[in-house]
mmCIF file of C-alpha atoms in Angstrom:
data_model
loop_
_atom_site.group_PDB
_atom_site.id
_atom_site.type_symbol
_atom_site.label_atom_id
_atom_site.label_comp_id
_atom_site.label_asym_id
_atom_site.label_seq_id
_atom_site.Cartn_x
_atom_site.Cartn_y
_atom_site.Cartn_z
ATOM 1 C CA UNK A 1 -54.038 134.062 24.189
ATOM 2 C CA UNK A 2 -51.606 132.367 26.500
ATOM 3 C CA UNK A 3 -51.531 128.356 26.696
ATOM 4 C CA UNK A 4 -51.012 125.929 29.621
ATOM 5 C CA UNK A 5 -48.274 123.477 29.338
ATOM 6 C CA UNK A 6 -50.284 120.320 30.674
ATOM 7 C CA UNK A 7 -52.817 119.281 28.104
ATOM 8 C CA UNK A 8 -56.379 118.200 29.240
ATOM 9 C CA UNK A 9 -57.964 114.649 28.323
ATOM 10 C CA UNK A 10 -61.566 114.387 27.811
ATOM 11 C CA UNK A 11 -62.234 110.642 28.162
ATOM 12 C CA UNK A 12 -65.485 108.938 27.151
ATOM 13 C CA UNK A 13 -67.285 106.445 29.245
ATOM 14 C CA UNK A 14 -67.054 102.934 27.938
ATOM 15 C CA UNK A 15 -69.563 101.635 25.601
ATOM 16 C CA UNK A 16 -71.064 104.798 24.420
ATOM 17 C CA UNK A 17 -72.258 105.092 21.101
ATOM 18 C CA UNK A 18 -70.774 108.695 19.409
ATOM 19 C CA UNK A 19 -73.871 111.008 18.177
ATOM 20 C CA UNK A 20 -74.081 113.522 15.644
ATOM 21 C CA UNK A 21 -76.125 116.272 15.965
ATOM 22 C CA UNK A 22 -78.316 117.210 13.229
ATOM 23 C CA UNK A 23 -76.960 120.828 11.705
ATOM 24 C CA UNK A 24 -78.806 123.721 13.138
ATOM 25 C CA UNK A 25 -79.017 126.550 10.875
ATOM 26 C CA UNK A 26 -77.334 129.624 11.710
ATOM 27 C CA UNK A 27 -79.326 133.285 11.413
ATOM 28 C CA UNK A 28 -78.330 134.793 7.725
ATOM 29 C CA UNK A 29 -77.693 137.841 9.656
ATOM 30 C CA UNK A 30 -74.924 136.557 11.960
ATOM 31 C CA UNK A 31 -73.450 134.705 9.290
ATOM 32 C CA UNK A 32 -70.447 137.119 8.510
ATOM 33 C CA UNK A 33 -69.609 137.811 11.902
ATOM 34 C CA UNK A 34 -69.100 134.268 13.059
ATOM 35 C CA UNK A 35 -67.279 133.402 9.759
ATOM 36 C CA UNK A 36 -65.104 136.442 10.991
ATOM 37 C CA UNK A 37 -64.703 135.133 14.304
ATOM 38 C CA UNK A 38 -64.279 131.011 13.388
ATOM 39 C CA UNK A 39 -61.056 133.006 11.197
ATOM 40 C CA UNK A 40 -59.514 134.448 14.454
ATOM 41 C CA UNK A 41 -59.952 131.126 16.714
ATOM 42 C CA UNK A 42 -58.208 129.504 13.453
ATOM 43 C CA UNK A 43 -55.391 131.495 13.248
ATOM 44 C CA UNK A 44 -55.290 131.146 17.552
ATOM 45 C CA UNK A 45 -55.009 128.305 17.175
ATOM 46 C CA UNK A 46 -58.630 127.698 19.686
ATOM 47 C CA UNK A 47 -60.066 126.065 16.734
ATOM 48 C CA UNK A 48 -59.054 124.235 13.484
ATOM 49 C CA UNK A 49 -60.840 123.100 10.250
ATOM 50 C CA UNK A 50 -62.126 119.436 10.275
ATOM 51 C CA UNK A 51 -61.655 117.550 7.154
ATOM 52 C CA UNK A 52 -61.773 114.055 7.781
ATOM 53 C CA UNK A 53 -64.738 111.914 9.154
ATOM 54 C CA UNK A 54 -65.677 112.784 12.787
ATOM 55 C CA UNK A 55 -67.959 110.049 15.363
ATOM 56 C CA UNK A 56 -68.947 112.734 16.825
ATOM 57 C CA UNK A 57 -70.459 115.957 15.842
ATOM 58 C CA UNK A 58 -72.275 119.105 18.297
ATOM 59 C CA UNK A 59 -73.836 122.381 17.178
ATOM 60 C CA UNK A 60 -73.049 125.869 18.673
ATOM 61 C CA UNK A 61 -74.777 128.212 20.639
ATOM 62 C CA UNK A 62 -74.041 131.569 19.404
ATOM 63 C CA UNK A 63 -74.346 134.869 22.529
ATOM 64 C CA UNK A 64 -74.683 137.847 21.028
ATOM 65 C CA UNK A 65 -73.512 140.803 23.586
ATOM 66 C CA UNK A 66 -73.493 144.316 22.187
ATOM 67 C CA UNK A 67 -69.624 144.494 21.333
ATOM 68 C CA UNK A 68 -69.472 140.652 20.253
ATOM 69 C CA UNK A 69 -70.440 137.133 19.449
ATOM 70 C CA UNK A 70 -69.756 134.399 21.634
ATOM 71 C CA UNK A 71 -69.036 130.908 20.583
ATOM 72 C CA UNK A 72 -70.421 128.155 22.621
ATOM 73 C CA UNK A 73 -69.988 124.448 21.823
ATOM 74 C CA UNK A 74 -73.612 122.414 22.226
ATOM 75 C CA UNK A 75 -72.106 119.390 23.510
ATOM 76 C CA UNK A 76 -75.738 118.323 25.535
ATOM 77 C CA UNK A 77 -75.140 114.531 24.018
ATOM 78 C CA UNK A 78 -71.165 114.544 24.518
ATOM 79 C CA UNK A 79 -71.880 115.588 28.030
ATOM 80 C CA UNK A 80 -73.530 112.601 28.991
ATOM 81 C CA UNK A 81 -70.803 110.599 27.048
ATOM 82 C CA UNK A 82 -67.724 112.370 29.396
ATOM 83 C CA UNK A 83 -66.021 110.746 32.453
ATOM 84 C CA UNK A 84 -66.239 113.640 35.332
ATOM 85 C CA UNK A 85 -63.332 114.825 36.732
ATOM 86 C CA UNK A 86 -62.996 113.594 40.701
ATOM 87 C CA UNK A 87 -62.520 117.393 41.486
ATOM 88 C CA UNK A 88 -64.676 119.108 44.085
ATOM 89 C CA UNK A 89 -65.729 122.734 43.487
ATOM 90 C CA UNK A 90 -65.772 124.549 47.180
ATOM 91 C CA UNK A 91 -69.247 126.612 47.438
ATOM 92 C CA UNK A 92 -69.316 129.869 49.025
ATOM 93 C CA UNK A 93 -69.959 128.766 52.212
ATOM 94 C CA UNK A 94 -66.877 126.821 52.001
ATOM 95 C CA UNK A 95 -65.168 129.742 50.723
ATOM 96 C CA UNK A 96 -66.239 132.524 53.135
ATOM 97 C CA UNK A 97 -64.269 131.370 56.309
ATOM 98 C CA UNK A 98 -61.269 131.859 54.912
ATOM 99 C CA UNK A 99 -62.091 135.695 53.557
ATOM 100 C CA UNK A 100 -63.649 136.392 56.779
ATOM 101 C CA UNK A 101 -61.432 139.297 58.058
ATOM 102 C CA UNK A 102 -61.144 140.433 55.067
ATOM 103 C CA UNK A 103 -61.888 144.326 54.016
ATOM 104 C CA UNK A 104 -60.933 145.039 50.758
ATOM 105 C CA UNK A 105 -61.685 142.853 47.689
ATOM 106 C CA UNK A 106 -60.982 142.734 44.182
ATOM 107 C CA UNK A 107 -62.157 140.011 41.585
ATOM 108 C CA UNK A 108 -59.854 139.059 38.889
ATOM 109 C CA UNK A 109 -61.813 137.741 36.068
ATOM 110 C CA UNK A 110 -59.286 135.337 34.267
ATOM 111 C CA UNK A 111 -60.808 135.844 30.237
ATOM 112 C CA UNK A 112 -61.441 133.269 27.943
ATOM 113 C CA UNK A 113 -59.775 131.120 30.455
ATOM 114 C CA UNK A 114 -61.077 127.743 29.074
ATOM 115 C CA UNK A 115 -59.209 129.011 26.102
ATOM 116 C CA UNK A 116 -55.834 128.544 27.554
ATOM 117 C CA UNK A 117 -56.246 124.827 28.500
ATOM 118 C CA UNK A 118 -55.232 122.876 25.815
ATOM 119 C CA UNK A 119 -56.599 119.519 24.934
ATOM 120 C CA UNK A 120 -54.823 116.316 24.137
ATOM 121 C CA UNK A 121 -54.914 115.011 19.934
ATOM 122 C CA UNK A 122 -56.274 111.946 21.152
ATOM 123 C CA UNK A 123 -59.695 113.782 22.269
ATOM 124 C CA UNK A 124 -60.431 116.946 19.921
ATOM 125 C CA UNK A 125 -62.089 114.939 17.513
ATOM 126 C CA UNK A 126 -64.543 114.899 20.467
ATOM 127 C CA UNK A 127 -65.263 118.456 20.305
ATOM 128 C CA UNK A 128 -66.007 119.211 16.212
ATOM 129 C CA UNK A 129 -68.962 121.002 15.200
ATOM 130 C CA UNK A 130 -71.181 122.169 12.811
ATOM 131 C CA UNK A 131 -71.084 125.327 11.227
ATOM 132 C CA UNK A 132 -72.683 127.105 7.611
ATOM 133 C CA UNK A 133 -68.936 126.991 6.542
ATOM 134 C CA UNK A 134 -67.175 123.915 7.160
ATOM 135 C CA UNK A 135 -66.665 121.359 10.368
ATOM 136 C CA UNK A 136 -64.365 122.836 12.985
ATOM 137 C CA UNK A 137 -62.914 121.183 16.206
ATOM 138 C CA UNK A 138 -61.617 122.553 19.200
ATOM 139 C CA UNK A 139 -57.906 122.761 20.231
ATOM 140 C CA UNK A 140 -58.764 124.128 23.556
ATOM 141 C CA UNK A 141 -60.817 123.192 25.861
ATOM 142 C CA UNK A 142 -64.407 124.781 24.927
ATOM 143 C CA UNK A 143 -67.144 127.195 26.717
ATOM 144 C CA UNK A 144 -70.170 124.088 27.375
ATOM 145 C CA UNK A 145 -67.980 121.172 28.409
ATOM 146 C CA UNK A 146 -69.467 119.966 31.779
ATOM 147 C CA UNK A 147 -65.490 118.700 33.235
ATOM 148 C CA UNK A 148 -64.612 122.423 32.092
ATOM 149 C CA UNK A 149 -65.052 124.552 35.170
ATOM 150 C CA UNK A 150 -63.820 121.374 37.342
ATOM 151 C CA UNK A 151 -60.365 121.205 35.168
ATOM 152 C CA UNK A 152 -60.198 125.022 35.623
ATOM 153 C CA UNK A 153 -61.038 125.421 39.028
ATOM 154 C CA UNK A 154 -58.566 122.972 39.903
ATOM 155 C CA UNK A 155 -55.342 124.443 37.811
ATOM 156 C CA UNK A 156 -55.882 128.069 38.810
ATOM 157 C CA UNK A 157 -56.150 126.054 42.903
ATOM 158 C CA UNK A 158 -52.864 124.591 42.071
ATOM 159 C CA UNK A 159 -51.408 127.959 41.006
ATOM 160 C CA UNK A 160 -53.043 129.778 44.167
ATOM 161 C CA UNK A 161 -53.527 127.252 47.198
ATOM 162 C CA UNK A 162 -50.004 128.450 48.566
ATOM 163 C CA UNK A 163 -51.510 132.512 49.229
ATOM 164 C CA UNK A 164 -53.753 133.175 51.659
ATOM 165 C CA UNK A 165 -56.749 135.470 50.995
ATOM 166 C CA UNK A 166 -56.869 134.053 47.685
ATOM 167 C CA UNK A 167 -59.846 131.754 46.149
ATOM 168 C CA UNK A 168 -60.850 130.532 42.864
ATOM 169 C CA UNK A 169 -64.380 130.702 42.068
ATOM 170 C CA UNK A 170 -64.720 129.110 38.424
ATOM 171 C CA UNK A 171 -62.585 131.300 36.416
ATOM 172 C CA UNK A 172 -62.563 133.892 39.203
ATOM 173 C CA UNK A 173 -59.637 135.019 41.368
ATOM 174 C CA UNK A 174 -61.394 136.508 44.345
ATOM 175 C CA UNK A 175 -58.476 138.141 46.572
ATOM 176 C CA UNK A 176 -59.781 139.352 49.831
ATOM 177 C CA UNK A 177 -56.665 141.430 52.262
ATOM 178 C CA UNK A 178 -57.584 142.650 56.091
ATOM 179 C CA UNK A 179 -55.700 146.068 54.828
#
């Protein structure tokens, strides 16, 4: 998993009182595989054991696809809390003038990208949650926080806005070439 240099503040609106969410219980059944995958964000360093008293505390939502689990942080109440980015997301009609004379395509679909924006020590606290195991927080930035697509859209712009034929849909490179 690769990391970007600049970390990424989440920043609270003033006056907001922190929330924790009561504990959801986890299916029995998933159990072992989300114990198994909380152990390979730890040693990624994605996500780390909390130990100490947190303000703030969200659930997951777990995605079950046939060749994995997904880990999603439930951050409805910590949403409302967050300062949005001042970052515009183009739409597609934005988009499609600049692909117009375009005939060949290809989408790169940048993985886990949230996972390579790192977030600042002062905010992680922010993101800990609740699991049958322990508390864990977030060292990157996580899958369910509303500023996430904004702060990702706008780093993979920076890398790209110099190439033409190339635009940044979420986590999306869509690369569109006359020949």
């Amino acid at each position: 998993m690769g990391c970007i240099k600049r970390d990424y503040q989440l920043e609270t609106k003033s006056n907001v009182q922190p929330i924790k969410q009561a504990q959801r219980r986890i299916p029995i059944f998933l159990k072992p595989e989300l114990k198994q995958k909380l152990d390979e964000l730890c040693k990624n360093k994605i996500t780390a054991i909390v130990t100490h008293r947190t303000d703030w505390i969200s659930n997951l939502v777990l995605v079950k696809t046939p060749n994995k689990l997904r880990i999603c942080l439930d951050p409805q109440n910590l949403n409302s809390a967050l300062k949005r980015s001042e970052y515009s997301i183009p739409t597609i009609a934005e988009i499609m003038p600049s692909l117009n004379n375009a005939k060949v395509f290809s989408v790169v679909d940048t993985k886990d990208y949230f996972w390579n924006v790192k977030l600042s020590n002062d905010c992680i606290h922010l993101t800990t949650f609740w699991t049958p195991f322990s508390r864990y927080k977030f060292l990157r930035l996580p899958f369910g926080i509303c500023t996430a697509s904004e702060e990702c859209q706008r780093r993979l712009h920076e890398v790209f806005e110099v190439l033409d034929g190339i635009e940044i849909i979420a986590d999306d490179i869509l690369i569109g070439k006359e020949t």
